[in-house]
Amino acid sequence: MRRAYRPAEHRLGGGVAAGVAEHLGVPVLWVRVGFVVATWFNGAGVLAYLLLWRFLPLRGPDLSPGLEAATRRGLRVPGRPGGVEVVQTLAVLAVGVGVLLLVQGGARPGGSMLLPLLVVVGGIAVVWRQLDDAAWQSWFTRTSGGGFVLRVAAGLGLVAFGVLYLLTQERGLSAVRDLGLALLVAVVGLLLLLGPWVVSLVTDLGSERRERIRSQERADVAAHLHDSVLQTLALLQKNASDPAAVATLARRQERELRSWLYGEEELPGDSWAAALRDVRADVEETHRIAVELVVVGDTPLDADLVAVVRAAREAVVNAAKHAGVDRVDVYAEVGQGVVEVFVRDRGTGFDPDAIADDRMGVRGSIVGRVENHGGTARVRSGPDGTEVALTMPLSQPAASPEEPR
Amino acid sequence: MNPLHVLVVDDHAMFRTGVRAELQKDPGVVVVGEAEDVDTAVPAVLATRPDVVLLDVHMPGGGGAEVIRRVLPQAPEVRFLALSVSDAAEDVIGVIRAGARGYVTKTISGAELVDALHRVASGDAVFSPRLAGFVLDAFAGTIEVAQVDEDLDRLTEREREVMRLIARGYAYKEVAKELFISVKTVETHVSSVLRKLQLSSRHELTKWASDRRLI
C-alpha cells in the first residue's frame, strides 16, 4: 500500500492539501476546494485538515546526496509554491469564508461558533507551522527576540479574541456553563500554544539518535570517496605521462561521481535508458573516447530494443576506432510507438557503399541487425563526419512520459 | 567591435581563475570582475553592468537562480549564461526559468564557451545537447486541446526538429544546413523555445522538473 506524506516543500500551510493531492493524483486546487467546501458542513474540513496535519508524516524532498547537500548549504533554492498558487488559495479561502458567513448569519444564531473557532485555529496554525519546518525550528525554540514576541502575541491575541467572541456570543445559557466553556477553550489554547516547546523537549531526546545516524552517513561518504575518488587520483598520478589514460580515468570518475551525486543511478538492467548508459560507460572505458549521451524517455527493454542497443554500440565503437575524434554524440528518443537512436561524430567520413562485402562492421552488425528486427538503419557519411540513424517500431506502447518512474 | 564584458560568478576560486585564463586568450572578451556568492554577485553585477554574467548554478546564498531573480528587476539588460557541474534536470530548468538565456556544463571547451558568451550577449539562446534533451522530455507527451495557453505549452513541429538536431550534437550552423533554413531562423526557433521554457505554465513542466531526477 502506498503511504501518504506531507511534502516538506511546495506547501503553503501544513502541506496537507499538497500531500493528499499527490497521493490521489489530482490537482492540489481541487483538494483545497474540497477542504473549504467540507468546512461549510459543521467545520468538517477544518477538522479533517487538522487531523491529517497531525497524522500524515512529513517527508523531506527525496534528493540525491549532491543536491541535498547543495540545498542544505543554501547553494540552490528549494522548490516553493508560485505566487499564482498563493493567490489562488487565498481566493478559495475567501470565497469559503464568505459562504460560511452567509450560512451562519442566516440560519442559527446559536451555531456561530465556527467563525471564532476558525480564528483560533488560525492563531494556533501560525505557531505550529514553525515547529513543523525543520529549518525554522531552531529559530522557533529561541525564547527571545522581536519575531518571537510578535508571533506569540499574535497567537495569544487570536486565542483571546476567539474566547471573547465565544463568550459574548453565548446567550441564554447559564453562567456556569459560560465559565466552564471559557476555561476549557483557554486551557486548550494554552496547551496548543505551549505544545511546540513540549514537543521540542521530547525531540531533544531524538537528537542523540540523529547524531549517530549522521556520523554513520559521514562514514559512508568517506568510504565512498575512498573507493572511488581517492583510487582514481592515485591512478592518475601513476599514469601522469599518458594523457589518454588520464583523460579516460578522469572521465570514468566524473561519470561515477556525477551519477552518485546527481542521481543518474543505474536502474535494473531491463530499462532502455540504462542499457544505453551501460554502453556509454563500456565504450568510454575500452576505447578512450568521450560519449555524450542524451536520452529522452524510457521504455522496458525487449529483444528488438536489445538489437538496437547493440547496433548503437557498434556504431559508437566504429566512430571511436575509425573517425579519429575524441567525442561522439549519441541521442536516443522514445517517441510515439518508435524509438530512434542517432550516433554522430565529426571525424573523417567514409563511403558506405565502398565497404567490401566481407566487412561485417556496418553492414552486418548495424544495418543487418536492426533490419532483422523490423527496424531501419541509415548511415550517412561525408566530410562533416558520420551519422548513423537507427529506428525501431515499438511492439507495445511506451510508458507515457507523464507516468511516474 | 567592442570587447564583450563578462562577469564570472562561481564559488570555487580555482574554477574562476581557470575560466578567466581561458577567456582572456580571446581578445574579444574582457573579464570585468568576479564574485563568489549571491550576496557579492548582485552588487558586482549592478556595479560593473557586464554584457553577460557567467553564472554557477550552485552557490552560497540561494544559487544562481537567486542572483538572476535579484538582478533582473534592476538591470533587465544584463544577460545570464548558466554554467554548472550539476546535470540535474531541476537545476537546469530552474535556472532557465529564473531567466538565464542558456546553460552549458563546466566541461565545455574554451572556444565553445567564448562562442556561447557572444551568442547570449547578442540576445540568442544557448542550448547544449543535454538541455535540448531536457526540453524534449519536458514537452513530450500529449496534452489536452482545451488546455489554457497552449501556444506556450507545446513546441511547434519545427522547434521540435531543431531541438532534436541540437540534442544529436549539431551546431546551429549544421542545424541550418540540415533543415535548409538560415542560421538566423535557427536562432529564432531556439529563442522561441527558451521563451516557452521560461513562461509556460504547463502543469507537466513543473511536475516533470520535480519528478525526474534521473535522465
XYZ file of N, CA and C in Angstrom, chain A residues 85-199:
345
model
N -0.288 30.281 -7.118
C -0.887 29.299 -6.227
C -1.327 29.948 -4.923
N -0.492 30.853 -4.409
C -0.834 31.522 -3.155
C -2.115 32.316 -3.327
N -2.163 33.107 -4.403
C -3.337 33.945 -4.658
C -4.581 33.081 -4.839
N -4.397 31.994 -5.599
C -5.494 31.070 -5.849
C -6.067 30.540 -4.526
N -5.177 30.101 -3.671
C -5.610 29.518 -2.407
C -6.309 30.552 -1.544
N -5.736 31.777 -1.507
C -6.365 32.831 -0.722
C -7.772 33.108 -1.237
N -7.906 33.099 -2.574
C -9.218 33.353 -3.169
C -10.206 32.275 -2.752
N -9.747 31.020 -2.845
C -10.620 29.904 -2.445
C -11.037 30.072 -0.991
N -10.056 30.416 -0.138
C -10.343 30.604 1.283
C -11.357 31.720 1.484
N -11.160 32.840 0.767
C -12.042 33.988 0.917
C -13.468 33.609 0.554
N -13.610 32.935 -0.590
C -14.940 32.503 -1.014
C -15.539 31.578 0.039
N -14.701 30.648 0.532
C -15.169 29.698 1.536
C -15.686 30.401 2.773
N -14.906 31.368 3.278
C -15.309 32.088 4.489
C -16.582 32.886 4.223
N -16.655 33.475 3.010
C -17.844 34.243 2.644
C -19.093 33.387 2.710
N -19.047 32.244 2.057
C -20.197 31.332 2.064
C -20.530 30.920 3.495
N -19.468 30.664 4.247
C -19.639 30.239 5.629
C -20.413 31.289 6.419
N -19.995 32.563 6.277
C -20.656 33.641 6.997
C -22.113 33.737 6.588
N -22.354 33.555 5.297
C -23.703 33.617 4.765
C -24.564 32.561 5.435
N -24.044 31.338 5.429
C -24.786 30.220 6.019
C -25.002 30.464 7.504
N -23.949 30.865 8.196
C -24.004 31.082 9.636
C -24.968 32.206 9.988
N -24.793 33.316 9.278
C -25.586 34.503 9.587
C -27.072 34.250 9.409
N -27.428 33.442 8.418
C -28.836 33.198 8.125
C -29.513 32.339 9.171
N -29.104 31.110 9.292
C -29.915 30.105 9.962
C -29.912 30.198 11.487
N -28.785 29.848 12.087
C -28.845 29.627 13.525
C -27.931 30.596 14.263
N -28.458 31.469 15.065
C -27.593 32.380 15.820
C -26.761 31.629 16.853
N -27.279 30.515 17.356
C -26.549 29.784 18.390
C -25.354 29.018 17.829
N -25.394 28.739 16.529
C -24.354 27.882 15.957
C -23.164 28.644 15.418
N -23.048 29.904 15.781
C -21.981 30.705 15.183
C -20.658 30.499 15.901
N -20.363 29.279 16.266
C -19.087 29.011 16.919
C -17.967 28.796 15.920
N -18.355 28.570 14.696
C -17.355 28.169 13.716
C -16.374 29.290 13.402
N -16.910 30.513 13.289
C -16.026 31.624 12.924
C -14.944 31.838 13.982
N -15.337 32.003 15.255
C -14.273 32.147 16.258
C -13.343 30.943 16.285
N -13.915 29.778 16.062
C -13.091 28.580 16.039
C -12.028 28.683 14.941
N -12.470 29.176 13.785
C -11.538 29.337 12.668
C -10.417 30.294 13.045
N -10.783 31.388 13.720
C -9.774 32.370 14.105
C -8.779 31.746 15.081
N -9.318 30.993 16.033
C -8.440 30.317 17.000
C -7.497 29.371 16.264
N -8.080 28.582 15.373
C -7.268 27.623 14.623
C -6.191 28.342 13.830
N -6.551 29.492 13.258
C -5.575 30.284 12.513
C -4.413 30.680 13.396
N -4.713 31.151 14.593
C -3.663 31.566 15.514
C -2.740 30.417 15.880
N -3.380 29.280 16.133
C -2.574 28.118 16.509
C -1.715 27.649 15.338
N -2.307 27.705 14.155
C -1.574 27.251 12.972
C -0.315 28.069 12.770
N -0.417 29.391 13.074
C 0.754 30.251 12.926
C 1.905 29.717 13.771
N 1.562 29.299 14.994
C 2.602 28.797 15.885
C 3.107 27.434 15.436
N 2.164 26.552 15.087
C 2.564 25.178 14.785
C 3.312 25.052 13.482
N 3.024 25.948 12.568
C 3.723 25.915 11.281
C 5.221 26.025 11.503
N 5.601 26.789 12.537
C 7.024 26.980 12.837
C 7.662 25.655 13.220
N 6.983 24.975 14.124
C 7.543 23.732 14.648
C 7.744 22.733 13.531
N 6.808 22.793 12.578
C 6.770 21.825 11.517
C 7.974 21.933 10.594
N 8.491 23.115 10.467
C 9.519 23.367 9.473
C 10.894 23.199 10.103
N 11.611 22.208 9.624
C 12.896 21.878 10.247
C 13.833 23.080 10.259
N 13.802 23.849 9.172
C 14.740 24.959 9.046
C 14.429 26.055 10.055
N 13.160 26.180 10.414
C 12.785 27.257 11.316
C 12.773 26.808 12.763
N 13.019 25.526 12.954
C 12.796 25.006 14.288
C 13.751 25.626 15.301
N 15.018 25.746 14.896
C 15.994 26.291 15.832
C 15.640 27.734 16.157
N 15.171 28.443 15.130
C 14.762 29.822 15.331
C 13.595 29.891 16.289
N 12.709 28.914 16.135
C 11.496 28.945 16.925
C 11.767 28.667 18.392
N 12.674 27.733 18.647
C 12.913 27.354 20.035
C 13.610 28.456 20.806
N 14.134 29.452 20.100
C 14.677 30.601 20.788
C 13.543 31.288 21.553
N 13.807 31.699 22.766
C 12.728 32.295 23.538
C 12.970 33.778 23.762
N 13.544 34.437 22.764
C 13.682 35.889 22.863
C 13.694 36.453 21.452
N 13.730 37.763 21.346
C 13.782 38.368 20.020
C 12.428 38.904 19.604
N 12.476 39.883 18.688
C 11.257 40.577 18.280
C 10.254 39.670 17.597
N 10.741 38.840 16.657
C 9.842 37.972 15.909
C 9.125 37.005 16.823
N 9.865 36.531 17.808
C 9.291 35.576 18.765
C 8.139 36.218 19.534
N 8.399 37.428 20.055
C 7.379 38.138 20.833
C 6.141 38.386 19.983
N 6.411 38.832 18.754
C 5.322 39.162 17.835
C 4.453 37.936 17.577
N 5.105 36.816 17.338
C 4.391 35.611 16.964
C 3.538 35.082 18.123
N 4.161 35.070 19.296
C 3.418 34.589 20.466
C 2.260 35.539 20.757
N 2.533 36.854 20.628
C 1.476 37.830 20.880
C 0.322 37.600 19.906
N 0.663 37.345 18.653
C -0.379 37.110 17.654
C -1.194 35.880 18.013
N -0.486 34.810 18.378
C -1.182 33.573 18.754
C -2.096 33.804 19.941
N -1.543 34.443 20.980
C -2.319 34.709 22.193
C -3.515 35.599 21.880
N -3.238 36.639 21.101
C -4.302 37.589 20.745
C -5.445 36.885 20.055
N -5.108 36.036 19.124
C -6.148 35.339 18.359
C -6.941 34.409 19.266
N -6.215 33.694 20.128
C -6.920 32.795 21.050
C -7.853 33.603 21.951
N -7.323 34.730 22.508
C -8.124 35.574 23.394
C -9.350 36.108 22.661
N -9.119 36.525 21.411
C -10.212 37.044 20.608
C -11.291 35.985 20.440
N -10.820 34.770 20.131
C -11.771 33.674 19.942
C -12.572 33.430 21.214
N -11.890 33.425 22.340
C -12.556 33.168 23.622
C -13.588 34.260 23.898
N -13.155 35.531 23.728
C -14.053 36.654 23.979
C -15.286 36.572 23.091
N -15.005 36.273 21.820
C -16.100 36.196 20.868
C -17.085 35.131 21.303
N -16.548 33.988 21.682
C -17.381 32.890 22.149
C -18.248 33.350 23.310
N -17.601 34.040 24.260
C -18.296 34.444 25.478
C -19.420 35.423 25.158
N -19.098 36.406 24.309
C -20.123 37.411 24.021
C -21.261 36.833 23.197
N -20.956 35.808 22.416
C -21.995 35.240 21.575
C -22.912 34.300 22.341
N -22.404 33.714 23.392
C -23.212 32.754 24.143
C -24.303 33.497 24.902
N -25.527 33.274 24.489
C -26.637 33.935 25.173
C -27.599 32.878 25.697
N -28.262 33.228 26.767
C -29.323 32.374 27.290
C -28.824 31.092 27.924
N -27.560 30.990 28.149
C -27.032 29.807 28.830
C -26.608 30.197 30.233
N -26.480 29.238 31.024
C -26.158 29.560 32.418
C -24.725 30.045 32.542
N -24.478 30.861 33.543
C -23.151 31.450 33.762
C -22.122 30.357 34.011
N -22.541 29.306 34.652
C -21.607 28.214 34.960
C -21.079 27.596 33.671
N -21.981 27.377 32.766
C -21.552 26.750 31.516
C -20.643 27.689 30.726
N -21.002 28.988 30.774
C -20.150 30.001 30.133
C -18.726 29.907 30.645
N -18.622 29.918 31.947
C -17.306 29.917 32.576
C -16.551 28.639 32.221
N -17.251 27.533 32.326
C -16.606 26.246 32.041
C -16.071 26.207 30.629
N -16.913 26.667 29.717
C -16.523 26.657 28.313
C -15.308 27.538 28.082
N -15.370 28.751 28.682
C -14.269 29.698 28.507
C -12.975 29.104 29.034
N -13.060 28.484 30.196
C -11.882 27.878 30.792
C -11.313 26.789 29.889
N -12.227 25.958 29.420
C -11.811 24.852 28.569
C -11.083 25.374 27.330
N -11.699 26.378 26.685
C -11.098 26.941 25.467
C -9.732 27.517 25.789
N -9.657 28.247 26.915
C -8.387 28.875 27.277
C -7.317 27.816 27.520
N -7.701 26.760 28.206
C -6.727 25.704 28.518
C -6.253 25.034 27.231
N -7.226 24.719 26.370
C -6.853 24.095 25.100
C -5.930 25.019 24.323
N -6.274 26.316 24.316
C -5.443 27.295 23.596
C -4.039 27.309 24.143
N -3.921 27.344 25.461
C -2.603 27.384 26.090
C -1.808 26.125 25.775
N -2.497 24.996 25.860
C -1.842 23.732 25.565
C -1.257 23.763 24.159
N -2.084 24.235 23.249
C -1.630 24.259 21.868
C -0.494 25.244 21.686
N -0.583 26.356 22.426
C 0.483 27.349 22.329
C 1.790 26.798 22.862
N 1.704 26.110 24.002
C 2.919 25.604 24.629
C 3.367 24.288 24.006
N 2.470 23.680 23.255
C 2.772 22.388 22.635
C 4.138 22.319 21.988
N 4.474 23.294 21.162
C 5.770 23.247 20.479
C 6.942 23.060 21.421
N 6.892 23.774 22.568
C 8.015 23.647 23.494
C 8.088 22.249 24.079
N 6.910 21.725 24.424
C 6.867 20.377 24.984
C 7.429 19.385 23.973
N 6.944 19.523 22.761
C 7.389 18.591 21.723
C 8.883 18.730 21.473
